[in-house]
Tab-separated table of N, CA, C and O in Angstrom:
chain	number	residue	atom	x	y	z
K	1	ALA	N	-45.928	18.731	-25.285
K	1	ALA	CA	-46.893	19.834	-25.863
K	1	ALA	C	-46.012	20.955	-26.260
K	1	ALA	O	-46.144	21.766	-27.120
K	2	LEU	N	-45.074	21.363	-25.367
K	2	LEU	CA	-44.275	22.486	-25.412
K	2	LEU	C	-43.432	22.460	-26.725
K	2	LEU	O	-43.382	23.449	-27.413
K	3	VAL	N	-42.709	21.421	-26.953
K	3	VAL	CA	-41.908	21.175	-27.949
K	3	VAL	C	-42.524	20.969	-29.169
K	3	VAL	O	-42.036	21.132	-30.392
K	4	GLY	N	-43.912	20.699	-29.350
K	4	GLY	CA	-44.650	20.366	-30.407
K	4	GLY	C	-44.791	18.933	-30.720
K	4	GLY	O	-43.875	18.112	-30.310
K	5	ASP	N	-45.735	18.337	-31.464
K	5	ASP	CA	-45.891	17.134	-31.749
K	5	ASP	C	-45.508	16.911	-33.308
K	5	ASP	O	-46.115	17.600	-34.243
K	6	PRO	N	-44.399	16.083	-33.476
K	6	PRO	CA	-43.984	15.925	-34.873
K	6	PRO	C	-44.892	15.365	-35.860
K	6	PRO	O	-44.963	15.761	-36.829
K	7	GLY	N	-45.987	14.640	-35.387
K	7	GLY	CA	-46.939	14.249	-36.207
K	7	GLY	C	-48.228	15.158	-36.359
K	7	GLY	O	-48.974	14.845	-37.337
K	8	ALA	N	-48.301	16.237	-35.744
K	8	ALA	CA	-49.393	17.073	-35.827
K	8	ALA	C	-49.241	18.010	-36.993
K	8	ALA	O	-50.311	18.660	-37.369
K	9	GLY	N	-48.250	18.162	-37.626
K	9	GLY	CA	-48.103	19.117	-38.811
K	9	GLY	C	-48.300	20.587	-38.438
K	9	GLY	O	-48.731	21.208	-39.267
K	10	GLU	N	-47.814	20.852	-37.177
K	10	GLU	CA	-48.023	22.277	-36.887
K	10	GLU	C	-47.160	23.221	-37.637
K	10	GLU	O	-45.949	22.777	-37.932
K	11	ALA	N	-47.512	24.381	-38.140
K	11	ALA	CA	-46.543	25.118	-38.985
K	11	ALA	C	-45.583	25.856	-38.061
K	11	ALA	O	-44.326	25.830	-38.385
K	12	GLN	N	-45.872	26.030	-36.845
K	12	GLN	CA	-44.854	26.584	-35.838
K	12	GLN	C	-44.968	26.040	-34.540
K	12	GLN	O	-46.090	26.224	-33.899
K	13	PRO	N	-44.120	25.102	-33.912
K	13	PRO	CA	-44.434	24.539	-32.553
K	13	PRO	C	-44.586	25.631	-31.498
K	13	PRO	O	-43.956	26.835	-31.718
K	14	PRO	N	-45.355	25.463	-30.489
K	14	PRO	CA	-45.352	26.508	-29.403
K	14	PRO	C	-44.092	26.748	-29.002
K	14	PRO	O	-43.879	28.152	-28.423
K	15	LEU	N	-43.099	26.058	-28.809
K	15	LEU	CA	-41.732	26.449	-28.281
K	15	LEU	C	-41.166	27.565	-28.976
K	15	LEU	O	-40.540	28.388	-28.597
K	16	LEU	N	-41.200	27.450	-30.402
K	16	LEU	CA	-40.714	28.475	-31.241
K	16	LEU	C	-41.470	29.837	-30.965
K	16	LEU	O	-40.838	30.823	-31.008
K	17	THR	N	-42.657	29.682	-30.890
K	17	THR	CA	-43.455	31.073	-30.616
K	17	THR	C	-43.042	31.599	-29.259
K	17	THR	O	-42.790	32.845	-29.159
K	18	MET	N	-42.942	30.787	-28.263
K	18	MET	CA	-42.585	31.261	-26.986
K	18	MET	C	-41.207	31.842	-26.893
K	18	MET	O	-40.791	32.751	-26.375
K	19	MET	N	-40.025	31.244	-27.711
K	19	MET	CA	-38.764	31.698	-27.823
K	19	MET	C	-38.878	33.066	-28.192
K	19	MET	O	-37.982	33.954	-27.844
K	20	ARG	N	-39.706	33.512	-28.961
K	20	ARG	CA	-39.653	34.891	-29.617
K	20	ARG	C	-40.510	35.823	-28.993
K	20	ARG	O	-40.350	37.085	-29.370
K	21	ASP	N	-41.190	35.394	-28.048
K	21	ASP	CA	-42.115	36.282	-27.239
K	21	ASP	C	-41.372	36.960	-26.025
K	21	ASP	O	-40.553	36.269	-25.287
K	22	ARG	N	-41.833	38.248	-25.810
K	22	ARG	CA	-41.314	39.026	-24.607
K	22	ARG	C	-41.437	38.254	-23.319
K	22	ARG	O	-40.509	38.143	-22.478
K	23	PHE	N	-42.596	37.655	-23.118
K	23	PHE	CA	-42.815	36.821	-21.896
K	23	PHE	C	-42.598	35.474	-21.936
K	23	PHE	O	-42.327	34.706	-21.045
K	24	GLY	N	-42.890	34.854	-23.061
K	24	GLY	CA	-42.820	33.434	-23.419
K	24	GLY	C	-41.356	32.798	-23.321
K	24	GLY	O	-41.209	31.774	-22.686
K	25	ASN	N	-40.439	33.783	-23.667
K	25	ASN	CA	-39.017	33.324	-23.351
K	25	ASN	C	-38.765	33.048	-21.930
K	25	ASN	O	-37.897	32.134	-21.580
K	26	TYR	N	-39.251	33.692	-20.965
K	26	TYR	CA	-38.999	33.532	-19.518
K	26	TYR	C	-39.490	32.065	-19.143
K	26	TYR	O	-38.901	31.456	-18.359
K	27	ILE	N	-40.789	31.758	-19.903
K	27	ILE	CA	-41.208	30.422	-19.555
K	27	ILE	C	-40.378	29.371	-20.026
K	27	ILE	O	-40.086	28.453	-19.427
K	28	VAL	N	-39.835	29.679	-21.337
K	28	VAL	CA	-38.760	28.572	-21.868
K	28	VAL	C	-37.554	28.558	-20.799
K	28	VAL	O	-37.203	27.352	-20.536
K	29	GLN	N	-37.120	29.526	-20.460
K	29	GLN	CA	-35.889	29.522	-19.523
K	29	GLN	C	-36.196	28.889	-18.212
K	29	GLN	O	-35.527	27.887	-17.753
K	30	LYS	N	-37.476	29.024	-17.622
K	30	LYS	CA	-37.846	28.321	-16.472
K	30	LYS	C	-38.038	26.865	-16.661
K	30	LYS	O	-37.732	25.913	-15.879
K	31	SER	N	-38.527	26.561	-17.889
K	31	SER	CA	-38.901	25.242	-18.337
K	31	SER	C	-37.506	24.419	-18.426
K	31	SER	O	-37.297	23.261	-17.931
K	32	ILE	N	-36.513	24.982	-18.916
K	32	ILE	CA	-35.194	24.449	-19.074
K	32	ILE	C	-34.513	24.245	-17.660
K	32	ILE	O	-33.877	23.119	-17.451
K	33	GLY	N	-34.666	25.103	-16.583
K	33	GLY	CA	-34.300	24.903	-15.290
K	33	GLY	C	-34.987	23.766	-14.579
K	33	GLY	O	-34.547	23.209	-13.738
K	34	LEU	N	-36.370	23.467	-14.893
K	34	LEU	CA	-37.055	22.751	-13.979
K	34	LEU	C	-37.261	21.254	-14.932
K	34	LEU	O	-37.594	20.395	-14.017
K	35	ALA	N	-37.071	21.135	-15.947
K	35	ALA	CA	-37.310	19.968	-16.647
K	35	ALA	C	-36.444	18.828	-16.346
K	35	ALA	O	-35.067	19.159	-15.984
K	36	GLN	N	-36.644	17.692	-16.293
K	36	GLN	CA	-35.951	16.493	-15.845
K	36	GLN	C	-36.129	15.319	-16.709
K	36	GLN	O	-37.211	15.141	-17.349
K	37	GLY	N	-35.104	14.462	-16.649
K	37	GLY	CA	-35.258	13.211	-17.538
K	37	GLY	C	-35.518	13.459	-18.919
K	37	GLY	O	-34.829	14.385	-19.668
K	38	PRO	N	-36.115	12.427	-19.574
K	38	PRO	CA	-36.618	12.500	-20.996
K	38	PRO	C	-37.165	13.946	-21.517
K	38	PRO	O	-36.981	14.420	-22.515
K	39	GLN	N	-37.926	14.478	-20.551
K	39	GLN	CA	-38.483	15.791	-20.827
K	39	GLN	C	-37.307	16.889	-21.207
K	39	GLN	O	-37.396	17.557	-22.109
K	40	ARG	N	-36.442	16.811	-20.201
K	40	ARG	CA	-35.257	17.887	-20.423
K	40	ARG	C	-34.657	17.503	-21.688
K	40	ARG	O	-34.335	18.382	-22.360
K	41	ASP	N	-34.287	16.300	-22.044
K	41	ASP	CA	-33.631	16.043	-23.100
K	41	ASP	C	-34.260	16.405	-24.394
K	41	ASP	O	-33.657	16.978	-25.378
K	42	ALA	N	-35.656	16.152	-24.465
K	42	ALA	CA	-36.362	16.469	-25.591
K	42	ALA	C	-36.533	18.049	-25.698
K	42	ALA	O	-36.253	18.513	-26.934
K	43	LEU	N	-36.696	18.711	-24.711
K	43	LEU	CA	-36.587	20.155	-24.668
K	43	LEU	C	-35.315	20.691	-25.188
K	43	LEU	O	-35.177	21.540	-26.164
K	44	MET	N	-34.047	20.131	-24.662
K	44	MET	CA	-32.931	20.675	-25.000
K	44	MET	C	-32.558	20.455	-26.411
K	44	MET	O	-31.789	21.123	-27.113
K	45	TRP	N	-32.775	19.229	-26.851
K	45	TRP	CA	-32.639	18.769	-28.368
K	45	TRP	C	-33.430	19.761	-29.274
K	45	TRP	O	-32.836	20.115	-30.222
K	46	LYS	N	-34.621	20.170	-28.848
K	46	LYS	CA	-35.433	21.039	-29.702
K	46	LYS	C	-34.815	22.296	-29.769
K	46	LYS	O	-34.756	22.995	-30.867
K	47	LEU	N	-34.406	22.711	-28.606
K	47	LEU	CA	-33.748	24.257	-28.505
K	47	LEU	C	-32.497	24.129	-29.354
K	47	LEU	O	-32.059	25.212	-30.051
K	48	GLN	N	-31.697	22.958	-29.304
K	48	GLN	CA	-30.374	22.814	-30.050
K	48	GLN	C	-30.685	23.036	-31.527
K	48	GLN	O	-29.945	23.678	-32.425
K	49	GLU	N	-31.986	22.510	-31.996
K	49	GLU	CA	-32.256	22.587	-33.378
K	49	GLU	C	-32.306	24.119	-33.857
K	49	GLU	O	-32.079	24.522	-35.020
K	50	HIS	N	-32.846	24.867	-32.871
K	50	HIS	CA	-33.106	26.215	-33.158
K	50	HIS	C	-31.997	27.275	-32.718
K	50	HIS	O	-32.194	28.483	-32.789
K	51	MET	N	-30.929	26.666	-32.445
K	51	MET	CA	-29.746	27.480	-31.936
K	51	MET	C	-29.310	28.625	-32.893
K	51	MET	O	-29.057	29.759	-32.422
K	52	PRO	N	-29.185	28.451	-34.237
K	52	PRO	CA	-28.950	29.451	-35.105
K	52	PRO	C	-29.750	30.572	-35.015
K	52	PRO	O	-29.175	31.870	-34.980
K	53	SER	N	-31.179	30.550	-35.095
K	53	SER	CA	-32.067	31.437	-34.829
K	53	SER	C	-31.955	32.085	-33.497
K	53	SER	O	-32.215	33.223	-33.365
K	54	LEU	N	-31.674	31.323	-32.541
K	54	LEU	CA	-31.483	31.888	-31.090
K	54	LEU	C	-30.287	32.914	-31.181
K	54	LEU	O	-30.276	34.002	-30.513
K	55	LYS	N	-29.164	32.514	-31.676
K	55	LYS	CA	-28.099	33.232	-31.699
K	55	LYS	C	-28.291	34.625	-32.401
K	55	LYS	O	-27.538	35.611	-32.077
K	56	LYS	N	-28.973	34.553	-33.462
K	56	LYS	CA	-29.310	35.745	-34.405
K	56	LYS	C	-30.274	36.710	-33.723
K	56	LYS	O	-30.288	37.929	-34.072
K	57	SER	N	-31.106	36.142	-32.823
K	57	SER	CA	-32.320	36.944	-32.279
K	57	SER	C	-31.840	37.950	-31.367
K	57	SER	O	-30.626	38.112	-30.953
K	58	ASN	N	-32.824	38.585	-30.947
K	58	ASN	CA	-32.622	39.701	-29.935
K	58	ASN	C	-32.201	39.231	-28.581
K	58	ASN	O	-31.775	38.136	-28.455
K	59	THR	N	-32.344	40.009	-27.597
K	59	THR	CA	-31.860	39.704	-26.163
K	59	THR	C	-32.601	38.406	-25.640
K	59	THR	O	-31.900	37.755	-25.064
K	60	TYR	N	-33.850	38.063	-26.168
K	60	TYR	CA	-34.376	36.766	-25.558
K	60	TYR	C	-33.709	35.618	-26.004
K	60	TYR	O	-33.653	34.811	-25.101
K	61	GLY	N	-33.170	35.493	-27.078
K	61	GLY	CA	-32.432	34.269	-27.443
K	61	GLY	C	-31.081	34.130	-26.633
K	61	GLY	O	-30.837	33.012	-26.249
K	62	LYS	N	-30.605	35.177	-26.337
K	62	LYS	CA	-29.216	35.062	-25.546
K	62	LYS	C	-29.615	34.695	-24.197
K	62	LYS	O	-28.860	33.844	-23.535
K	63	HIS	N	-30.710	35.131	-23.546
K	63	HIS	CA	-31.192	34.588	-22.295
K	63	HIS	C	-31.429	33.182	-22.268
K	63	HIS	O	-31.239	32.387	-21.204
K	64	ILE	N	-32.028	32.738	-23.378
K	64	ILE	CA	-32.379	31.178	-23.470
K	64	ILE	C	-31.003	30.389	-23.564
K	64	ILE	O	-30.886	29.450	-23.030
K	65	ILE	N	-30.120	30.888	-24.478
K	65	ILE	CA	-28.811	30.296	-24.529
K	65	ILE	C	-28.114	30.113	-23.195
K	65	ILE	O	-27.519	29.044	-22.769
K	66	ALA	N	-28.168	31.239	-22.519
K	66	ALA	CA	-27.578	31.171	-21.119
K	66	ALA	C	-28.251	30.204	-20.141
K	66	ALA	O	-27.487	29.504	-19.420
K	67	ALA	N	-29.504	30.040	-20.200
K	67	ALA	CA	-30.232	29.158	-19.355
K	67	ALA	C	-29.693	27.755	-19.793
K	67	ALA	O	-29.619	26.847	-19.052
K	68	MET	N	-29.567	27.370	-20.984
K	68	MET	CA	-29.326	26.088	-21.571
K	68	MET	C	-27.757	25.835	-21.162
K	68	MET	O	-27.523	24.709	-20.686
K	69	GLU	N	-26.889	26.747	-21.252
K	69	GLU	CA	-25.633	26.611	-20.786
K	69	GLU	C	-25.449	26.365	-19.269
K	69	GLU	O	-24.707	25.428	-18.861
K	70	LYS	N	-26.209	27.081	-18.589
K	70	LYS	CA	-26.319	26.786	-17.104
K	70	LYS	C	-26.818	25.438	-16.707
K	70	LYS	O	-26.320	24.714	-15.927
K	71	SER	N	-27.971	24.949	-17.463
K	71	SER	CA	-28.443	23.689	-17.159
K	71	SER	C	-27.484	22.598	-17.510
K	71	SER	O	-27.168	21.636	-16.755
K	72	GLN	N	-26.661	22.654	-18.610
K	72	GLN	CA	-25.861	21.684	-19.005
K	72	GLN	C	-24.655	21.611	-18.202
K	72	GLN	O	-24.071	20.635	-17.905
K	73	SER	N	-24.113	22.757	-17.604
K	73	SER	CA	-23.059	22.862	-16.617
K	73	SER	C	-23.448	22.091	-15.343
K	73	SER	O	-22.629	21.530	-14.692
K	74	ALA	N	-24.636	22.422	-14.820
K	74	ALA	CA	-25.229	21.824	-13.667
K	74	ALA	C	-25.508	20.263	-13.896
K	74	ALA	O	-25.382	19.494	-12.816
K	75	ARG	N	-26.033	19.862	-14.848
K	75	ARG	CA	-26.605	18.498	-15.121
K	75	ARG	C	-25.890	17.594	-15.984
K	75	ARG	O	-26.220	16.427	-16.181
K	76	GLY	N	-24.789	18.183	-16.617
K	76	GLY	CA	-24.057	17.414	-17.724
K	76	GLY	C	-24.684	17.537	-18.999
K	76	GLY	O	-25.715	18.004	-19.259
K	77	PRO	N	-23.872	16.996	-19.938
K	77	PRO	CA	-24.309	17.183	-21.396
K	77	PRO	C	-25.445	16.208	-21.673
K	77	PRO	O	-25.676	15.275	-20.882
K	78	LEU	N	-26.056	16.491	-22.852
K	78	LEU	CA	-27.175	15.602	-23.407
K	78	LEU	C	-26.697	14.405	-23.723
K	78	LEU	O	-25.444	14.192	-24.354
K	79	PRO	N	-27.475	13.242	-23.399
K	79	PRO	CA	-27.063	11.966	-24.027
K	79	PRO	C	-27.225	11.960	-25.622
K	79	PRO	O	-27.769	12.744	-26.036
K	80	PHE	N	-26.579	10.976	-26.226
K	80	PHE	CA	-26.774	10.822	-27.678
K	80	PHE	C	-28.213	10.723	-28.116
K	80	PHE	O	-29.039	10.162	-27.391
K	81	ARG	N	-28.547	11.356	-29.025
K	81	ARG	CA	-29.926	11.466	-29.484
K	81	ARG	C	-30.148	10.342	-30.694
K	81	ARG	O	-29.504	10.457	-31.688
K	82	PRO	N	-30.924	9.388	-30.312
K	82	PRO	CA	-31.238	8.401	-31.205
K	82	PRO	C	-32.099	8.872	-32.405
K	82	PRO	O	-32.834	9.699	-32.286
K	83	GLN	N	-31.860	8.422	-33.591
K	83	GLN	CA	-32.502	8.852	-34.712
K	83	GLN	C	-33.662	8.162	-35.052
K	83	GLN	O	-33.866	7.091	-34.775
């Protein structure tokens, strides 16, 4: 639900809205730290898709990128994403 449902045709998935929000980005950071298994992979892949906008964004994007890097260093790189 956080990353959005590809079949739902949402204009903007909840994750994207939360990444840009003052308080929502904190939830995204905590989700990165707590997610495990396939949920973690899906979250991280979705965040990777939005990496350019995260890098351009204000301070919030930088905090999310730092949380992603910390998670990947602690848990290892993401597995190959099947198409």
